[in-house]
Amino acid sequence: MMQIDLSVQHVLKRFGDFTAVNDISFDVESGRFFSILGPSGCGKTTLLRMIAGLAELDSGRIEIRGKDMAGISPNRRPVNLIFQNLALFPMMDVGANIAFGLQRRGESKSGIREKVSAILDRVDLAGFESKRIDQLSGGQKQRVAIARCLVLEPAVLLLDEPLGALDLKLREQMKVELKKLQAKVGTTFVYITHDQSEALVMSDYVAVMNHGEFEQIDTPQNLYSRPQTPFVAQFVGDNNAWSGTIRNCEGTVGEIETDDGFHFRSELHQPLPVGAAVDLFLRPESMLIQPDPSLPDLNRFEVVVRSTLFDGANSRLLVHPVNAETELLVALPQTHQYDYIQKDDTIEIGWATPSGICFPK
Amino acid sequence: MDKNGMHDRLRWGLLLFLTPVFLWLVLLIVLPQIDLLIMSFRVESGYGDSSWSLYNYRQFFEEPIYWLTFVRTAVYSVLVTFLTFVVALPVAFYITKVVHPRFQGFLTVLLLLPFWVSELVRVYGWMILLRESGVINHFLLRMGLLQQPVEMLYQDATMIMGLVYTSMLFMVVPLISALESLDNSLIEAAYDLGANMGSILYKIIIPHATPGIVSGSIVVFMLTLGNYLTPNLMGGKNSLWFTEQIYNQFIASFNWNQGSAFGFLLLFLSSVIVWLGLKLTRQNLRKVVQ
């Protein structure tokens, strides 16, 4: 049993009539990279600010390393927050920014100097002490903000979408760096983001948040392959959605008649009665283009290609079934095997029973 | 040819607009100042003829009453500037950071409101409140806190209070604009990193607001130094302000030469004090007036 660094129990926060955080509970084990993923306005920033102590809870309890944080002001909590805009102090140089927290603790000058240079070394910015903040690049600012918090050796480091302001290339790079840094220092990270790729790439565990509630807390792999709610299925990764009715059930496999008239066989992850209305989700990469006729047990149907959405390794075909208007996304592997496919071609699509994800309406 | 014509027209247009401004500056400000400057370097003999002399300036340094009045005025002006800053900073902080944005404009207008009334009327208002038979004394007597009415007017403390009240706005407005540009997350980040209210004030808020503080201080200092009405009405006979010395020379002694010398000394010495203040806070004027 690992030590629990952060424990959030039944936390509730209202702004007037609006419930920003609705009875959320979760634990984060020591040394984990925990992400909270949700669309903007889902309450994730409020939750993070309550952990940091910058917002009051209406009810519930927050414990850090087993200690109740009620009534403890932000400057006395063993957590530090990296702000969305980083909030580096422009009136101080890099060294003074990092030394700020240590000075507030009244540490000795020589001790501070040593710690500052050690942490700058750790984030690959050795010798940057006397640089001004406006002389740094976006990625360097990022690392200074992280160093400024890590030098205080917090129990939990909170990160509020710190990569949001960076351009795409740098963001991809920082994702990997941040993950490596976390593994190196071993500090517990709680990271909030609306970018699913950030959450999936970096985290040990991800909580998907919507309308102030957690929909699912799971590993990134499980979130993707076994979403527990329709929201998670649609928010994490791309999905094609059908609505339909269960017509027949054999064990765990159900026969679903979709509203546009298809009959599909799909795995049901929970027992559902015949006649129940369901949402059926299917990942773009679960659909095979022109499947081999010898493959058994595939749901097969014909579609018309509307256009090719080329995006390197993430390329897709936008198609619609021959006699329906539903738009579907189909993954298009860039192996030159499917280069012959043109706009308005009719092709066969197939998907295997276990790929379907089914939820009752 | 066409280009030249265009150029000419532009130049004439510029001349047309600048002439009134130029005339205004030269005829009403520069020329009288030059005349006063010349006058300050001349002395008149009893027979009505005058000659060049530094006598008026020597008077200032040789007669202790003159330079002591100036030192007193300068020290009190610095004190008033500092007190105004101490009073104005929490007000500006409250308006920009604490109160709901919806009420910001309302509070700022509330702050401006007293300044729609002339300074004279405001000072008389204070006098009605503070004099021996005034409102405050009346209530204190009624409540039994005082046996005898106390004269609150005509004391240095009262005068300084009046001067702080008069200058408040000129400190609050630059402070509001300086604090508005301060990102709230900087305050929160400092708090999160372990700072208390005191270190947030000294390490984050004041360094950020320094240009606003300096520009507000210059305005308040100059206005206080050059104030005539408030020290004259609230200060009483013992608290002589340097502007009253200048007034006395011009109006009471009818010694225009001495008066203009004092005027230029005030201008010069106050500029030196402001320059010193800028040097001490390591600010430069260009940054401050932006």
XYZ file of C-alpha atoms in Angstrom:
651
model
C 0.000 0.000 0.000
C 1.567 3.253 -1.093
C 1.381 6.464 0.870
C -1.513 8.717 -0.099
C -0.172 12.235 -0.780
C -3.454 13.871 -1.625
C -6.893 12.805 -0.530
C -9.982 14.702 -1.626
C -13.214 13.660 0.076
C -16.719 14.752 -0.917
C -15.609 18.222 -1.950
C -18.394 20.557 -3.006
C -18.234 24.130 -4.277
C -21.089 26.361 -5.401
C -21.055 29.798 -7.009
C -24.580 31.057 -6.426
C -26.884 28.531 -8.094
C -24.077 26.995 -10.124
C -22.387 23.913 -8.679
C -18.788 24.091 -9.897
C -17.512 21.008 -8.066
C -20.113 18.436 -7.068
C -19.159 15.947 -4.340
C -15.819 14.820 -5.738
C -13.638 12.229 -3.990
C -10.299 10.803 -5.072
C -6.908 9.771 -3.715
C -3.503 10.273 -5.312
C -0.683 7.957 -4.314
C 2.801 9.297 -3.700
C 4.886 9.810 -6.837
C 1.979 9.534 -9.270
C 1.283 11.734 -12.247
C -2.457 12.313 -11.867
C -4.392 14.305 -14.462
C -7.820 15.824 -14.381
C -9.148 16.076 -17.909
C -12.255 18.014 -18.781
C -13.716 20.645 -21.113
C -13.371 24.295 -20.126
C -15.888 25.300 -17.477
C -16.139 21.792 -15.995
C -14.818 22.984 -12.620
C -11.305 21.550 -12.789
C -9.549 24.862 -12.109
C -11.824 25.483 -9.110
C -10.935 22.049 -7.765
C -7.224 22.758 -8.154
C -7.540 26.166 -6.494
C -9.293 24.551 -3.542
C -6.415 22.088 -3.156
C -3.945 25.000 -3.273
C -6.067 26.886 -0.733
C -6.853 29.799 -3.069
C -10.574 28.974 -2.978
C -12.734 27.894 -0.044
C -14.660 24.614 -0.029
C -18.379 24.674 0.764
C -18.173 21.176 2.217
C -15.895 18.163 2.202
C -12.324 17.604 3.219
C -8.890 17.868 1.619
C -5.971 16.012 3.190
C -2.342 16.316 2.172
C -0.106 13.529 3.497
C -2.852 12.666 5.968
C -3.172 16.205 7.336
C -6.487 18.044 7.088
C -6.021 21.313 5.203
C -9.128 23.091 6.525
C -8.242 26.566 7.748
C -4.654 26.381 6.503
C -3.784 29.317 4.248
C -2.039 28.759 0.877
C 1.311 30.032 2.167
C 1.368 27.294 4.824
C 0.291 24.347 2.638
C 2.847 21.807 1.410
C 1.545 22.185 -2.148
C 2.575 24.551 -4.904
C 0.652 25.632 -7.943
C 1.974 26.340 -11.420
C -0.366 28.892 -12.911
C -1.777 28.798 -16.400
C 0.173 31.966 -17.293
C 3.083 30.763 -15.096
C 2.948 33.998 -13.006
C 6.713 34.503 -12.969
C 7.612 37.754 -11.198
C 8.761 40.163 -13.933
C 10.370 42.489 -11.378
C 12.897 39.814 -10.371
C 15.509 37.837 -12.288
C 15.388 34.043 -12.624
C 17.480 33.454 -9.494
C 15.302 35.742 -7.355
C 12.143 34.104 -8.692
C 13.339 30.679 -7.619
C 14.749 31.947 -4.324
C 11.462 33.713 -3.444
C 9.874 30.792 -1.590
C 13.089 29.802 0.172
C 13.601 33.380 1.396
C 10.071 33.414 2.802
C 11.045 30.347 4.838
C 14.001 32.283 6.190
C 16.673 29.928 4.883
C 20.312 31.015 4.902
C 21.724 32.935 1.932
C 24.362 30.365 1.065
C 21.837 27.518 1.369
C 19.457 29.341 -0.949
C 22.183 29.972 -3.514
C 23.109 26.290 -3.543
C 19.522 25.072 -3.853
C 18.749 27.551 -6.657
C 21.733 26.477 -8.708
C 20.992 22.785 -8.062
C 17.365 23.059 -9.200
C 18.341 25.138 -12.269
C 20.771 22.388 -13.144
C 17.983 19.854 -12.770
C 15.721 21.636 -15.252
C 18.656 22.138 -17.663
C 18.954 25.894 -17.095
C 22.294 25.924 -15.254
C 23.751 29.428 -14.947
C 20.486 31.243 -15.766
C 20.286 32.959 -12.325
C 20.809 36.533 -13.510
C 18.653 36.375 -16.655
C 15.577 38.580 -16.760
C 12.202 36.880 -17.234
C 11.572 38.653 -20.553
C 14.834 37.226 -21.923
C 13.525 33.655 -21.681
C 11.777 31.614 -24.360
C 8.395 30.003 -23.707
C 9.879 26.625 -22.830
C 12.486 28.185 -20.531
C 9.811 30.163 -18.661
C 7.946 26.909 -18.228
C 10.954 25.267 -16.644
C 11.677 28.273 -14.394
C 8.083 28.108 -13.121
C 8.492 24.398 -12.393
C 11.878 24.962 -10.720
C 10.412 27.759 -8.576
C 7.904 25.282 -7.128
C 10.073 22.149 -7.029
C 12.833 23.910 -5.076
C 10.368 24.074 -2.166
C 9.991 20.265 -2.273
C 6.192 20.283 -2.089
C 4.229 17.135 -1.233
C 2.098 17.727 -4.303
C 2.789 19.907 -7.328
C -0.360 21.293 -8.934
C -0.245 22.301 -12.590
C -3.006 24.395 -14.173
C -2.748 23.802 -17.955
C 0.795 25.164 -18.062
C 1.351 24.078 -21.674
C -1.698 25.905 -23.021
C 0.186 28.992 -24.171
C 2.935 27.139 -26.057
C 2.931 26.437 -29.777
C 2.258 22.888 -30.926
C 5.830 21.731 -31.531
C 7.056 23.023 -28.163
C 4.003 21.567 -26.436
C 4.767 18.087 -27.784
C 8.351 18.483 -26.613
C 7.390 19.789 -23.149
C 4.937 16.914 -22.670
C 7.762 14.420 -22.912
C 10.093 16.619 -20.823
C 7.540 17.102 -18.078
C 6.914 13.372 -17.881
C 10.660 12.689 -17.694
C 11.149 15.405 -15.059
C 8.366 13.996 -12.925
C 9.898 10.530 -13.102
C 13.286 12.023 -12.151
C 12.170 14.088 -9.134
C 9.444 11.689 -8.013
C 7.132 14.465 -6.800
C 3.399 13.806 -6.967
C 1.940 15.825 -9.837
C -1.709 16.817 -10.184
C -2.146 18.168 -13.667
C -5.290 19.678 -15.128
C -5.899 20.086 -18.810
C -8.561 20.126 -21.496
C -6.151 18.519 -23.960
C -6.708 14.751 -23.957
C -3.395 14.034 -25.589
C -1.504 15.813 -22.756
C -3.414 13.791 -20.182
C -2.994 10.462 -21.973
C 0.701 10.860 -22.753
C 1.878 12.025 -19.339
C -0.370 10.505 -16.702
C -0.395 7.383 -14.604
C -4.061 8.015 -13.854
C -6.573 10.323 -15.469
C -9.854 11.552 -14.037
C -12.296 12.719 -16.675
C -14.383 15.578 -15.338
C -17.649 16.999 -16.662
C -20.182 19.381 -15.082
C -18.384 19.344 -11.746
C -18.280 15.542 -11.445
C -15.762 12.812 -12.210
C -17.050 10.531 -14.956
C -14.239 7.995 -14.640
C -10.849 7.648 -12.938
C -8.630 5.171 -14.744
C -5.358 4.530 -16.502
C -5.045 6.231 -19.917
C -5.230 2.827 -21.658
C -8.494 1.881 -19.931
C -10.029 5.282 -20.521
C -9.470 4.814 -24.203
C -10.443 1.190 -24.579
C -13.043 0.837 -21.795
C -14.840 4.162 -21.353
C -17.490 3.893 -18.653
C -19.786 6.695 -19.777
C -20.875 8.129 -23.135
C -19.132 11.413 -22.225
C -15.761 9.685 -21.747
C -16.242 7.723 -24.970
C -16.732 10.927 -26.917
C -14.303 13.211 -25.048
C -11.291 10.893 -24.953
C -10.216 10.199 -28.504
C -12.507 10.368 -31.541
C -15.549 8.189 -31.810
C -18.299 7.500 -34.279
C -21.708 7.430 -32.648
C -24.936 5.680 -33.583
C -28.137 5.524 -31.615
C -30.192 2.372 -31.809
C -32.227 -0.341 -30.058
C -31.260 -3.799 -28.817
C -33.150 -6.425 -30.823
C -31.566 -9.637 -29.593
C -29.139 -10.838 -26.925
C -26.857 -13.895 -26.941
C -24.700 -13.975 -23.828
C -22.615 -10.780 -23.798
C -23.202 -10.014 -27.467
C -26.176 -8.003 -28.514
C -27.761 -7.352 -31.889
C -28.420 -3.660 -32.300
C -30.656 -2.072 -34.897
C -29.457 1.490 -35.520
C -31.840 4.343 -36.266
C -30.566 4.448 -39.863
C -31.456 0.776 -40.378
C -28.208 -1.187 -39.858
C -28.012 -4.414 -37.889
C -24.779 -4.659 -35.912
C -23.506 -7.257 -33.479
C -21.595 -5.687 -30.610
C -20.169 -6.647 -27.250
C -22.302 -5.320 -24.400
C -20.179 -4.540 -21.345
C -23.211 -4.645 -19.096
C -26.411 -6.714 -19.261
C -29.092 -4.811 -21.185
C -32.683 -5.932 -21.845
C -34.030 -6.487 -25.353
C -35.756 -3.316 -26.572
C -33.445 -0.967 -24.652
C -32.369 2.222 -26.455
C -28.582 2.447 -26.672
C -25.727 4.645 -27.915
C -23.148 2.712 -29.869
C -19.616 4.120 -30.193
C -16.905 2.943 -32.526
C -13.288 4.229 -32.789
C -12.146 5.270 -36.288
C -9.284 2.751 -36.093
C -11.697 -0.106 -35.241
C -13.108 0.099 -38.756
C -11.266 -1.912 -41.373
C -11.255 -0.734 -44.964
C -12.065 -3.478 -47.526
C -11.705 -6.329 -44.972
C -10.618 -9.713 -46.236
C -13.762 -11.727 -47.156
C -12.445 -14.683 -45.183
C -12.562 -12.822 -41.840
C -15.487 -14.183 -39.842
C -17.874 -12.328 -37.513
C -17.424 -8.843 -38.924
C -20.159 -6.248 -39.140
C -19.837 -5.335 -42.801
C -21.469 -2.495 -44.740
C -20.846 -0.303 -47.752
C -19.992 3.396 -47.554
C -19.359 6.251 -49.993
C -16.173 8.308 -49.541
C -16.983 11.971 -49.034
C -13.401 13.180 -48.625
C -9.923 12.263 -47.440
C -8.710 14.118 -44.334
C -4.945 13.836 -44.663
C -3.081 14.378 -41.353
C 0.028 12.191 -41.553
C -0.216 9.169 -39.301
C -3.605 10.414 -38.118
C -5.251 10.512 -41.573
C -8.931 9.617 -41.913
C -11.605 9.055 -44.481
C -14.854 10.942 -44.088
C -17.559 8.584 -45.342
C -21.306 8.022 -45.192
C -23.211 4.728 -45.520
C -24.647 4.104 -48.987
C -28.251 4.723 -48.020
C -27.872 6.972 -44.976
C -26.575 10.431 -44.217
C -24.654 9.628 -40.961
C -21.073 10.891 -41.235
C -18.403 8.456 -40.116
C -14.645 8.787 -39.615
C -12.512 5.835 -40.680
C -8.795 5.632 -39.912
C -6.709 5.591 -43.087
C -3.351 3.848 -42.487
C -0.585 5.551 -44.481
C 0.848 2.352 -45.873
C 0.039 3.207 -49.538
C -2.239 0.170 -49.498
C -5.317 2.408 -49.770
C -3.898 5.096 -52.075
C -6.370 4.062 -54.786
C -9.380 5.298 -52.765
C -10.900 8.391 -54.360
C -13.709 10.734 -53.494
C -17.185 9.241 -54.250
C -15.805 5.668 -54.362
C -17.952 3.008 -52.713
C -15.950 0.813 -50.345
C -16.707 -1.911 -47.833
C -16.124 -1.294 -44.124
C -16.009 -3.936 -41.417
C -15.653 -3.972 -37.657
C -15.302 -6.748 -35.115
C -17.839 -7.386 -32.367
C -15.506 -6.579 -29.391
C -14.704 -3.070 -30.775
C -18.184 -1.709 -30.184
C -18.823 0.330 -27.038
C -22.430 0.357 -25.923
C -24.243 2.502 -23.352
C -27.935 2.541 -22.421
C -29.578 5.903 -23.131
C 5.747 70.088 -58.699
C 2.599 68.507 -57.320
C 4.580 66.942 -54.499
C 6.026 70.312 -53.603
C 2.577 71.869 -53.507
C 1.395 69.150 -51.169
C 4.387 69.705 -48.958
C 3.742 73.455 -48.841
C 0.107 72.964 -47.922
C 1.062 70.621 -45.094
C 3.513 73.152 -43.746
C 0.970 75.960 -43.851
C -1.577 73.741 -42.106
C 0.857 72.929 -39.373
C 1.723 76.606 -38.956
C -1.963 77.512 -38.736
C -2.587 75.057 -35.931
C 0.607 75.694 -34.019
C 0.481 79.487 -34.070
C -2.205 79.936 -31.360
C -0.486 77.402 -29.105
C 2.852 79.027 -29.712
C 1.481 82.534 -29.078
C -0.261 81.350 -25.926
C 2.938 79.798 -24.568
C 5.200 82.717 -25.447
C 2.958 85.658 -24.591
C 1.269 84.330 -21.473
C 3.842 82.025 -19.927
C 7.375 82.406 -21.260
C 7.504 86.227 -21.528
C 6.088 86.936 -18.026
C 8.474 84.344 -16.590
C 11.429 86.003 -18.300
C 10.256 89.356 -16.991
C 10.026 87.930 -13.459
C 13.453 86.345 -13.820
C 14.961 89.677 -14.863
C 13.133 91.389 -12.008
C 14.531 88.922 -9.485
C 18.067 89.942 -10.384
C 17.416 93.685 -9.942
C 17.175 95.910 -6.888
C 15.507 99.276 -6.733
C 17.053 102.089 -4.833
C 14.858 104.442 -2.871
C 14.907 106.908 -5.790
C 13.197 104.567 -8.219
C 16.205 103.597 -10.367
C 17.268 99.954 -10.430
C 20.491 98.034 -10.952
C 21.634 94.378 -11.421
C 22.274 92.518 -8.174
C 22.110 89.133 -6.456
C 20.764 90.864 -3.355
C 17.296 89.218 -3.515
C 18.797 85.727 -3.602
C 21.285 86.575 -0.831
C 18.368 87.726 1.303
C 16.893 84.230 1.178
C 20.028 82.592 2.557
C 20.958 85.353 5.009
C 17.585 85.801 6.687
C 16.827 82.584 8.644
C 13.066 83.232 8.577
C 13.047 82.805 4.791
C 15.083 79.628 4.372
C 13.679 78.104 7.543
C 10.181 78.595 6.139
C 11.316 76.912 2.964
C 12.874 73.951 4.812
C 9.716 73.604 6.901
C 7.545 73.720 3.787
C 9.704 71.140 2.006
C 9.845 68.743 4.982
C 6.097 68.994 5.519
C 5.479 68.480 1.794
C 7.564 65.301 1.846
C 5.626 64.178 4.925
C 2.292 64.974 3.257
C 3.388 63.056 0.131
C 4.315 60.021 2.204
C 1.095 60.123 4.256
C -0.956 60.528 1.088
C 0.737 57.417 -0.322
C 0.047 55.454 2.872
C -3.636 56.430 2.759
C -4.037 56.056 -1.013
C -2.436 52.607 -1.479
C -5.093 50.620 0.444
C -7.830 52.644 -1.277
C -6.380 51.942 -4.733
C -5.790 48.288 -3.851
C -9.356 47.911 -2.626
C -10.810 49.480 -5.760
C -8.682 47.481 -8.213
C -8.302 44.073 -6.539
C -10.871 43.496 -3.815
C -14.168 44.998 -4.883
C -16.354 43.428 -7.581
C -15.463 44.925 -10.996
C -19.032 46.182 -11.279
C -18.519 48.651 -8.433
C -15.059 49.835 -9.504
C -16.328 52.672 -11.652
C -18.834 53.723 -9.008
C -16.163 53.867 -6.291
C -13.808 55.829 -8.516
C -16.561 58.378 -9.207
C -17.253 58.541 -5.471
C -13.599 59.363 -4.989
C -13.751 62.094 -7.655
C -16.959 63.604 -6.365
C -15.480 65.909 -3.665
C -13.133 67.361 -6.276
C -16.031 68.796 -8.265
C -16.286 71.361 -5.462
C -13.591 74.023 -5.318
C -10.761 73.617 -2.842
C -11.849 76.766 -1.034
C -15.290 75.344 -0.303
C -13.790 72.054 0.884
C -11.405 73.820 3.239
C -14.273 75.882 4.670
C -16.136 72.609 5.133
C -13.281 71.302 7.255
C -13.278 74.547 9.221
C -16.969 74.196 10.042
C -16.245 70.701 11.349
C -13.102 71.436 13.296
C -13.339 74.949 14.767
C -13.846 75.602 18.451
C -17.603 76.054 18.026
C -17.702 73.465 15.263
C -19.658 70.277 14.680
C -17.126 67.829 16.156
C -16.608 69.857 19.322
C -20.364 70.169 19.689
C -20.852 66.393 19.631
C -17.901 65.637 21.900
C -19.279 68.116 24.448
C -22.770 66.650 24.184
C -21.468 63.128 24.742
C -19.577 64.319 27.787
C -16.178 63.333 26.366
C -14.956 66.932 26.659
C -15.567 69.544 29.350
C -14.156 72.453 27.360
C -14.249 72.913 23.580
C -10.842 72.297 21.948
C -9.445 74.386 19.102
C -8.559 71.845 16.448
C -7.842 74.321 13.696
C -4.640 76.308 13.248
C -2.361 73.414 14.138
C 0.253 71.701 12.003
C -1.457 68.308 12.336
C -4.766 69.727 11.086
C -3.030 71.474 8.213
C -1.264 68.250 7.200
C -4.567 66.380 7.343
C -6.127 69.020 5.113
C -3.230 68.824 2.651
C -3.408 65.000 2.542
C -7.153 65.230 1.903
C -6.599 67.763 -0.880
C -3.929 65.646 -2.606
C -5.524 62.190 -2.200
C -6.965 62.036 -5.701
C -3.644 62.797 -7.404
C -2.103 59.784 -5.676
C -5.048 57.390 -5.965
C -5.544 57.789 -9.727
C -1.961 56.882 -10.791
C -1.954 54.080 -8.213
C -5.204 52.649 -9.591
C -3.790 52.573 -13.101
C -0.538 51.026 -11.850
C -2.309 48.329 -9.846
C -4.781 47.565 -12.625
C -1.903 46.287 -14.731
C -0.770 43.979 -11.909
C -1.775 40.410 -12.738
C -3.738 38.888 -9.832
C -1.992 35.581 -10.380
C 1.324 37.190 -9.346
C -0.177 37.949 -5.936
C -1.623 34.442 -5.719
C 1.659 32.871 -6.837
C 3.551 34.774 -4.128
C 0.962 33.683 -1.570
C 1.216 30.097 -2.795
C 5.028 30.188 -2.528
C 4.803 31.069 1.149
C 4.686 34.870 1.238
C 2.594 36.668 3.846
C 0.744 39.960 3.311
C 3.807 42.024 4.237
C 6.191 40.371 1.815
C 3.569 40.398 -0.960
C 3.314 44.170 -0.434
C 7.085 44.800 -0.391
C 8.185 42.250 -2.977
C 5.338 42.263 -5.497
C 2.888 45.151 -5.200
C 5.207 48.080 -4.468
C 7.907 47.096 -7.016
C 5.200 46.709 -9.657
C 3.521 50.011 -8.777
C 6.744 52.034 -8.451
C 6.243 54.126 -11.624
C 2.716 54.998 -10.452
C 3.909 55.750 -6.932
C 6.679 58.031 -8.214
C 4.477 59.938 -10.644
C 1.773 60.337 -7.993
C 4.367 61.481 -5.478
C 5.810 64.099 -7.833
C 2.372 65.580 -8.490
C 1.371 65.540 -4.818
C 4.696 66.993 -3.703
C 4.606 69.836 -6.232
C 0.965 70.652 -5.528
C 1.530 70.635 -1.760
C 4.648 72.738 -1.992
C 2.845 75.264 -4.124
C -0.411 75.166 -2.156
C -1.452 78.480 -0.702
C -5.066 78.127 0.367
C -4.974 75.166 2.771
C -1.895 76.177 4.830
C -3.173 79.745 4.939
C -6.679 78.888 6.168
C -6.021 75.812 8.290
C -2.460 76.416 9.411
C -2.777 79.479 11.580
C -0.161 82.101 12.287
C 2.699 79.844 13.385
C 2.637 77.470 10.454
C 3.977 79.738 7.745
C 4.133 78.164 4.267
C 6.688 79.344 1.708
C 3.978 80.415 -0.723
C 2.739 82.798 1.955
C 6.217 84.385 2.002
C 5.988 84.926 -1.738
C 2.480 86.360 -1.380
C 3.700 88.684 1.374
C 6.529 89.989 -0.772
C 4.260 90.720 -3.726
C 1.170 91.991 -1.945
C 2.123 93.123 1.563
C 5.646 94.497 1.025
C 5.057 95.325 -2.624
C 8.596 94.060 -3.236
C 8.166 92.360 -6.607
C 11.890 91.808 -7.040
C 12.157 89.859 -3.785
C 8.916 87.953 -4.512
C 10.051 86.815 -7.948
C 13.423 85.720 -6.519
C 11.516 83.577 -4.013
C 9.354 82.218 -6.797
C 12.375 81.079 -8.780
C 14.017 79.651 -5.670
C 10.865 77.593 -5.040
C 10.914 76.349 -8.644
C 14.618 75.513 -8.526
C 14.718 73.914 -5.073
C 11.590 71.808 -5.635
C 13.039 70.571 -8.932
C 16.213 69.581 -7.068
C 14.142 67.661 -4.488
C 12.184 65.829 -7.209
C 15.436 65.007 -9.020
C 16.883 63.647 -5.770
C 13.742 61.580 -5.212
C 13.997 60.077 -8.710
C 17.676 59.251 -8.168
C 16.952 57.620 -4.822
C 14.189 55.393 -6.225
C 16.267 54.685 -9.378
C 13.480 55.834 -11.662
C 13.824 58.043 -14.670
C 11.383 60.736 -15.598
C 10.627 59.299 -19.022
C 9.477 55.978 -17.561
C 7.421 57.688 -14.873
C 5.467 60.056 -17.133
C 4.509 57.270 -19.574
